[in-house]
Tab-separated table of C-alpha atoms in Angstrom:
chain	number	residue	atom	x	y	z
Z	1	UNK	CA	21.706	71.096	42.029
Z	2	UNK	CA	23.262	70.344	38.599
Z	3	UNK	CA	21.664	67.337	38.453
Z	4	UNK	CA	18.313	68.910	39.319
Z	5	UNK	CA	18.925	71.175	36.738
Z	6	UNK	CA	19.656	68.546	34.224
Z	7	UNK	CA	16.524	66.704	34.816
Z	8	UNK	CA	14.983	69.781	34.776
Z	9	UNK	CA	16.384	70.370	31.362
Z	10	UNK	CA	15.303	67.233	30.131
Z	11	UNK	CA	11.977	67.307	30.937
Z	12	UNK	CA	11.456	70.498	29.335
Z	13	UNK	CA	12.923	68.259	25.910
Z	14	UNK	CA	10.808	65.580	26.755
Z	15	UNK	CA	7.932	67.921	26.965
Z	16	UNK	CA	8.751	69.807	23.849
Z	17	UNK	CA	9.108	66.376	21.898
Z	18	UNK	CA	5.437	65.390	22.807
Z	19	UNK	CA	4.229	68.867	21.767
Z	20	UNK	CA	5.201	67.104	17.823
Z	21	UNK	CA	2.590	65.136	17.603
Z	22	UNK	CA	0.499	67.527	17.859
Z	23	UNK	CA	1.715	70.008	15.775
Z	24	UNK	CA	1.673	66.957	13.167
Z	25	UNK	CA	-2.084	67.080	14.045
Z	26	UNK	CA	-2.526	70.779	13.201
Z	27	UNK	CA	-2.190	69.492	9.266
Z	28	UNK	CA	-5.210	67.857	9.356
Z	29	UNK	CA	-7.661	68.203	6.266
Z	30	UNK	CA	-11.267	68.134	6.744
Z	31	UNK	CA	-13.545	66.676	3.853
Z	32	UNK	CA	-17.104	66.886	3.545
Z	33	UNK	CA	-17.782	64.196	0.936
Z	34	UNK	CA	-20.837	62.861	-0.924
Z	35	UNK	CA	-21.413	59.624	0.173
Z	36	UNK	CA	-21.156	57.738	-2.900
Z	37	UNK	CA	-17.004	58.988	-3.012
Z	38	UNK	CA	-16.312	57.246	0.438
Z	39	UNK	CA	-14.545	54.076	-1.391
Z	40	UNK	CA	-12.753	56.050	-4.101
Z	41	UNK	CA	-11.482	59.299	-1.728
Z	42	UNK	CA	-10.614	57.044	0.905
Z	43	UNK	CA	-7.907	55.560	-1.432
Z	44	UNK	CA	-7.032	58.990	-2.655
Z	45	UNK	CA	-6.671	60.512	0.656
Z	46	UNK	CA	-4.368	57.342	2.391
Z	47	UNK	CA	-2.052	58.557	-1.422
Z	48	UNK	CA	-1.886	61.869	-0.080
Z	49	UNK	CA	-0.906	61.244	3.123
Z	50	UNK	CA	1.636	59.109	2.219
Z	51	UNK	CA	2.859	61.713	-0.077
Z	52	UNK	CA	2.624	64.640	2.063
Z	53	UNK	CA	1.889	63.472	5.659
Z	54	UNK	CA	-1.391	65.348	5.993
Z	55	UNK	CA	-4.409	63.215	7.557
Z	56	UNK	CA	-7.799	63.898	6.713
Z	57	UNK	CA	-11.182	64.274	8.922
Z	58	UNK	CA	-13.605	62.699	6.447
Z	59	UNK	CA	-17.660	62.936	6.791
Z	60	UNK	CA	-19.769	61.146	3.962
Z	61	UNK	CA	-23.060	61.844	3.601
Z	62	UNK	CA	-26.098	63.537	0.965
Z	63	UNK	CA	-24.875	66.580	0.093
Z	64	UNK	CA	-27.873	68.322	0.989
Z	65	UNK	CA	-27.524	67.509	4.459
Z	66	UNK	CA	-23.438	68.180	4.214
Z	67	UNK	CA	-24.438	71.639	2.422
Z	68	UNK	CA	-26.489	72.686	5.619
Z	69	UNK	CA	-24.303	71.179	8.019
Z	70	UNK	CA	-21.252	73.904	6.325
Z	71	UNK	CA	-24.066	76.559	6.566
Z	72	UNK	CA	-24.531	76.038	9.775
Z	73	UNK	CA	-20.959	76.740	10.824
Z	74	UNK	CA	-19.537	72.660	10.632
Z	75	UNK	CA	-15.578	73.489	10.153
Z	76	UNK	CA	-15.166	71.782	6.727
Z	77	UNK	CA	-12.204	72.912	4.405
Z	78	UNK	CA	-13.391	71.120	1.069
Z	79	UNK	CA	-16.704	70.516	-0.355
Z	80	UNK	CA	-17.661	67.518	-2.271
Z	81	UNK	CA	-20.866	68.055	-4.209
Z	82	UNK	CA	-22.637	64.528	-6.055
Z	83	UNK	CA	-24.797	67.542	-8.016
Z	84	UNK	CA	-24.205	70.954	-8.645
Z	85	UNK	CA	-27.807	72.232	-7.508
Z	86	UNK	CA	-25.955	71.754	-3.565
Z	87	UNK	CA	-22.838	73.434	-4.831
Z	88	UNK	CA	-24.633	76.346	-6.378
Z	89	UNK	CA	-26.663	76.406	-2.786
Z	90	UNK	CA	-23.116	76.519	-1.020
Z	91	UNK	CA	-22.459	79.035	-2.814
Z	92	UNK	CA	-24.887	81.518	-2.432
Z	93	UNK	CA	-24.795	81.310	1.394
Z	94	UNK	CA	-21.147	82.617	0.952
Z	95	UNK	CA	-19.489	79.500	2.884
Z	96	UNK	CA	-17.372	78.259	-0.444
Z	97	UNK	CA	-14.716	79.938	-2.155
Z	98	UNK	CA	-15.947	80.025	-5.816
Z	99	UNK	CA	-12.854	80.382	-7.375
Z	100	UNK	CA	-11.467	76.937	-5.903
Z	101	UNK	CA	-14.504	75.128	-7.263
Z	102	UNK	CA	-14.215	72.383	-10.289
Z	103	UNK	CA	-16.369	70.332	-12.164
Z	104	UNK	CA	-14.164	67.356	-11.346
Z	105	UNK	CA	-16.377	63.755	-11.916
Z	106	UNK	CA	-19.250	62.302	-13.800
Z	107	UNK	CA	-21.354	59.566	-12.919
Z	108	UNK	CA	-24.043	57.321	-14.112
Z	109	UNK	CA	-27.401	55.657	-12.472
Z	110	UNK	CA	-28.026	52.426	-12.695
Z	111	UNK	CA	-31.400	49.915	-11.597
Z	112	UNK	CA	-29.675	47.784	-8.866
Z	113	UNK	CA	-31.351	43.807	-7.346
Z	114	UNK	CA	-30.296	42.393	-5.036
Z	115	UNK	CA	-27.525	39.790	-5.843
Z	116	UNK	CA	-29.372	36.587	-6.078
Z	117	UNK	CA	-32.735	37.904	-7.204
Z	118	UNK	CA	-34.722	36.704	-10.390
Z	119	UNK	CA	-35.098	40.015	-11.996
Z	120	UNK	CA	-32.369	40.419	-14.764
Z	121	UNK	CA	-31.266	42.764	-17.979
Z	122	UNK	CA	-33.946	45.244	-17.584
Z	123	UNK	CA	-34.425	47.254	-20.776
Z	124	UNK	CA	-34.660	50.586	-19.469
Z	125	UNK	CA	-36.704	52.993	-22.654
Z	126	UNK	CA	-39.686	55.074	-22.818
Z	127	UNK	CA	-42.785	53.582	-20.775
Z	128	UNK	CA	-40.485	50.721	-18.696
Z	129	UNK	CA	-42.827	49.541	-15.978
Z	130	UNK	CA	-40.903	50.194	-12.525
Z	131	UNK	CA	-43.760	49.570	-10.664
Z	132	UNK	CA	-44.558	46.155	-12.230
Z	133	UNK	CA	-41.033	45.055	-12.049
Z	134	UNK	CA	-41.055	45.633	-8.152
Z	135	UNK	CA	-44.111	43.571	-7.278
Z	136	UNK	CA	-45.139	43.783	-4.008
Z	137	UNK	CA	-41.561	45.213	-2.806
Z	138	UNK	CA	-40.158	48.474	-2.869
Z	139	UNK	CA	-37.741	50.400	-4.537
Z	140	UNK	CA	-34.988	52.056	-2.752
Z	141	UNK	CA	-32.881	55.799	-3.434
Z	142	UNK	CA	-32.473	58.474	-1.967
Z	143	UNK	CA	-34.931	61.454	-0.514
Z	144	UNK	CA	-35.879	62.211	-4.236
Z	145	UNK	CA	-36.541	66.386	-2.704
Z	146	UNK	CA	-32.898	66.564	-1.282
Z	147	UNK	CA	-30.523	63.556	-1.809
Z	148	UNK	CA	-28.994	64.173	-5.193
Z	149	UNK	CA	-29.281	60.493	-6.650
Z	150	UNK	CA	-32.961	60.868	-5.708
Z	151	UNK	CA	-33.185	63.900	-7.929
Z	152	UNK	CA	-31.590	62.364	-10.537
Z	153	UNK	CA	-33.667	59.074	-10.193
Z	154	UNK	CA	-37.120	60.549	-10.512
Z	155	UNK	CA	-36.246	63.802	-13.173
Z	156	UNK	CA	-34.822	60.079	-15.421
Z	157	UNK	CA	-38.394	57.951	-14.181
Z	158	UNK	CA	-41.005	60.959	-15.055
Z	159	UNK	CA	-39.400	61.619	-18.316
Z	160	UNK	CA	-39.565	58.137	-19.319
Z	161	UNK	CA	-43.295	57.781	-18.194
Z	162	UNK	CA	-42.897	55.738	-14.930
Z	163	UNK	CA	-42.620	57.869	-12.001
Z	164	UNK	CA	-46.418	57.886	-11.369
Z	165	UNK	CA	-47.316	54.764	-11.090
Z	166	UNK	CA	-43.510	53.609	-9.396
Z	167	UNK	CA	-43.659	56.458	-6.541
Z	168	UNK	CA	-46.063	54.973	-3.972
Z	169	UNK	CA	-43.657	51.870	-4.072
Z	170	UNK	CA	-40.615	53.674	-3.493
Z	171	UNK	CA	-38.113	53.723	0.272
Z	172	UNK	CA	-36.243	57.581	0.521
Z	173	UNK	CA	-33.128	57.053	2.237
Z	174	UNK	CA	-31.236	59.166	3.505
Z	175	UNK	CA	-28.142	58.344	1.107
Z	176	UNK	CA	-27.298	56.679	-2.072
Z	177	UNK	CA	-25.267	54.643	0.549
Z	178	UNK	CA	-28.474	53.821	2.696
Z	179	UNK	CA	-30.439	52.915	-0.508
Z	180	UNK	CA	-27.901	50.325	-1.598
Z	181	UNK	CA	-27.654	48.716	1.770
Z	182	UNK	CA	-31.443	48.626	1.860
Z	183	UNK	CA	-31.009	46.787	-1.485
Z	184	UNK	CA	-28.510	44.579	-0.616
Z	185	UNK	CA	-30.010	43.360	2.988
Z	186	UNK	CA	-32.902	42.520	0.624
Z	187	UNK	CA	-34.745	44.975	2.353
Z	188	UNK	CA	-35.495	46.288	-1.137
Z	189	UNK	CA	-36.623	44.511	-4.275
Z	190	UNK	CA	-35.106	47.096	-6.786
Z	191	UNK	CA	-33.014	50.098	-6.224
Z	192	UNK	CA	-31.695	53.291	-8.450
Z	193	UNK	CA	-27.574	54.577	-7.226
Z	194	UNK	CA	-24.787	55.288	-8.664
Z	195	UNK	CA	-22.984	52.886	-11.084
Z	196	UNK	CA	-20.239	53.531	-8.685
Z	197	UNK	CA	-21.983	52.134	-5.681
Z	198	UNK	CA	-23.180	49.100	-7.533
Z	199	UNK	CA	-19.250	48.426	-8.492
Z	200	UNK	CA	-18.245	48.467	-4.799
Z	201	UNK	CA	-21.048	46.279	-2.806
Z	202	UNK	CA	-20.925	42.474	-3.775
Z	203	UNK	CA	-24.455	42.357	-2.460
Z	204	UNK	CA	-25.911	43.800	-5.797
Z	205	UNK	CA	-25.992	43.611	-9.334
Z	206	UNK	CA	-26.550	45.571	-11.979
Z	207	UNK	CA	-30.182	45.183	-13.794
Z	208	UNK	CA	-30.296	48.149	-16.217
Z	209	UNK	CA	-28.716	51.363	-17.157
Z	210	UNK	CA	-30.735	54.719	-17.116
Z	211	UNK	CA	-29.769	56.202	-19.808
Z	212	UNK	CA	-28.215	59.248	-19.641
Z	213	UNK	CA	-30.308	61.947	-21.605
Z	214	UNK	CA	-33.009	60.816	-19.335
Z	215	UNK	CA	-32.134	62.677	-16.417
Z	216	UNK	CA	-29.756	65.760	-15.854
Z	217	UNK	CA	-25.679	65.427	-16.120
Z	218	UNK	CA	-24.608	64.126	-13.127
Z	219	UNK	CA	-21.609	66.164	-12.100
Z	220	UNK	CA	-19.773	66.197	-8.730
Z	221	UNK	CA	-18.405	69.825	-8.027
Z	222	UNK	CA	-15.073	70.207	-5.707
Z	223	UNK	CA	-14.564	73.111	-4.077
Z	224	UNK	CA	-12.616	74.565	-1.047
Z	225	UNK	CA	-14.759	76.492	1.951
Z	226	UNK	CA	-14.097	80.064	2.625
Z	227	UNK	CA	-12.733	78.696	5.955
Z	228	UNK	CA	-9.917	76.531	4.263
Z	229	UNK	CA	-6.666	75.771	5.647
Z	230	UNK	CA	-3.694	76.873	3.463
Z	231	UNK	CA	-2.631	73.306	2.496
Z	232	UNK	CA	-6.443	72.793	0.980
Z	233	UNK	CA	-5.061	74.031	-2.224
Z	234	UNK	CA	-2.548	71.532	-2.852
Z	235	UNK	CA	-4.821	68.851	-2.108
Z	236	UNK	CA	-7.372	69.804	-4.418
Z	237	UNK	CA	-5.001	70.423	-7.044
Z	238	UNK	CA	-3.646	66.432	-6.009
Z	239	UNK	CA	-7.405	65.816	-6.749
Z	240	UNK	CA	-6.733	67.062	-10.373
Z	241	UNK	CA	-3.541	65.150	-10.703
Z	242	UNK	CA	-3.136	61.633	-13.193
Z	243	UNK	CA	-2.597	59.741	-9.550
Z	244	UNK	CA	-6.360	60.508	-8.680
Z	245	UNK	CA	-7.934	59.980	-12.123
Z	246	UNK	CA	-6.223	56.394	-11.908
Z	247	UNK	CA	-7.748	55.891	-8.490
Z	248	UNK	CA	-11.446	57.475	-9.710
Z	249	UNK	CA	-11.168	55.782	-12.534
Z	250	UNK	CA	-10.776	52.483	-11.532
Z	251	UNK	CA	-13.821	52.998	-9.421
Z	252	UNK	CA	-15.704	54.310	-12.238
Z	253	UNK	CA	-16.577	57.720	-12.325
Z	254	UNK	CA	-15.166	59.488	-15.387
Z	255	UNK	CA	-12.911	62.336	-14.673
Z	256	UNK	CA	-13.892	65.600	-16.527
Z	257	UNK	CA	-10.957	67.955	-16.092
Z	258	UNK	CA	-7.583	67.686	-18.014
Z	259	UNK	CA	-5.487	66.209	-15.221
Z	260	UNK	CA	-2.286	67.664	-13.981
Z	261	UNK	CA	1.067	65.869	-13.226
């Protein structure tokens, strides 16, 4: 019976011990990130969990559809916005926690080609001709009515006189991510991302720089949901820290908060 007893004792220690893991599992962050931070946050969040031990749940996407997808009840616990017009529309539905929220990155758009095409140096200025430069291909970014780099991409084309004539030749994706790819699987003659995204596919170049009083500020809001776990905070404040403006950075957004130790 003793013996008995000691198994029996054992198990119940064997059985606690696997309960750990889970528990482990309970510190789990989710992020619901604009698509074009997948490269950068991935490095930031493998820092953090190195740091702290926390994993993350990451889903990249447009931040129109990640917006709606929180609305709609998705259990997120941080926010990443690639404009503020999605943040401001998180907002008002009551599912972020306004306080938490920082203007945290800037950005830049940029004409992309595919790598080995002829087109090269585009002078980008008043009265550019897109749709001349495209030919008979098309021109690739996202859903210019929801996707944020869309937004920005025709508010930048209509004020420098070549919207009109570019639209019928342009592909909405669904993402800045699915525009590049489109662009890089030469699927695409021309395409308008982030100068981020260009940096991190080798399948693209760089043809031209929009500049940037042609379109609105692009600003990526952070901000935690009203549904946060306690140990959001310290994460975003890690997101605020000199560790992550070295990882941004390098990526190339340009951080525009002070950052903390």
């Amino acid at each position: 019976m003793i013996r008995i007893a000691g198994l029996f004792t054992a198990f119940v220690i064997l059985a606690g011990a696997s309960l750990s893991p889970a528990a482990a599992e309970d510190k789990t962050i989710t992020v619901f990130a604009a698509a074009s931070m997948k490269n950068a946050l991935d490095e930031i969040d493998a820092a953090y969990t190195a740091k702290t031990g926390v994993k993350f749940s990451v889903s990249y996407a447009a931040s129109s559809v990640l917006a709606k997808q929180i609305e709609q009840g998705a259990p997120a616990d941080v926010f990443v916005s690639a404009d503020t017009d999605w943040m401001d529309y998180a907002i008002s539905k009551k599912t972020i926690n306004e306080p938490t929220r920082v203007n945290l990155l800037g950005n830049s758009i940029v004409l992309i080609a595919p790598k080995d095409s002829k087109i090269d140096n585009v002078t980008i200025a008043q009265g550019f001709d897109l749709a001349k430069l495209a030919g008979d291909g098309k021109i690739a970014t996202g859903d210019v009515k929801s996707v944020p780099v869309g937004k920005y991409a025709k508010a930048a084309l209509e004020k420098l006189g070549a919207w009109q004539a570019a639209e019928p030749k342009f592909a909405m994706a669904e993402s800045v991510r699915a525009a590049l790819t489109l662009v890089a699987r030469g699927e695409a003659n021309l395409g308008i991302v982030y100068s981020t995204d260009a940096k991190v596919e080798p399948g693209v170049k760089v043809v031209g720089t929009f500049p940037a009083d042609s379109h609105p500020a692009i600003i990526y809001p952070v901000a935690a949901t009203t549904t946060a776990k306690s140990e959001t905070n310290d994460y975003l404040a890690f997101l605020r820290s000199t560790a992550a403006k070295t990882i941004l950075e390098k990526y190339g957004f340009k951080f525009l908060v002070s950052p903390t130790t």
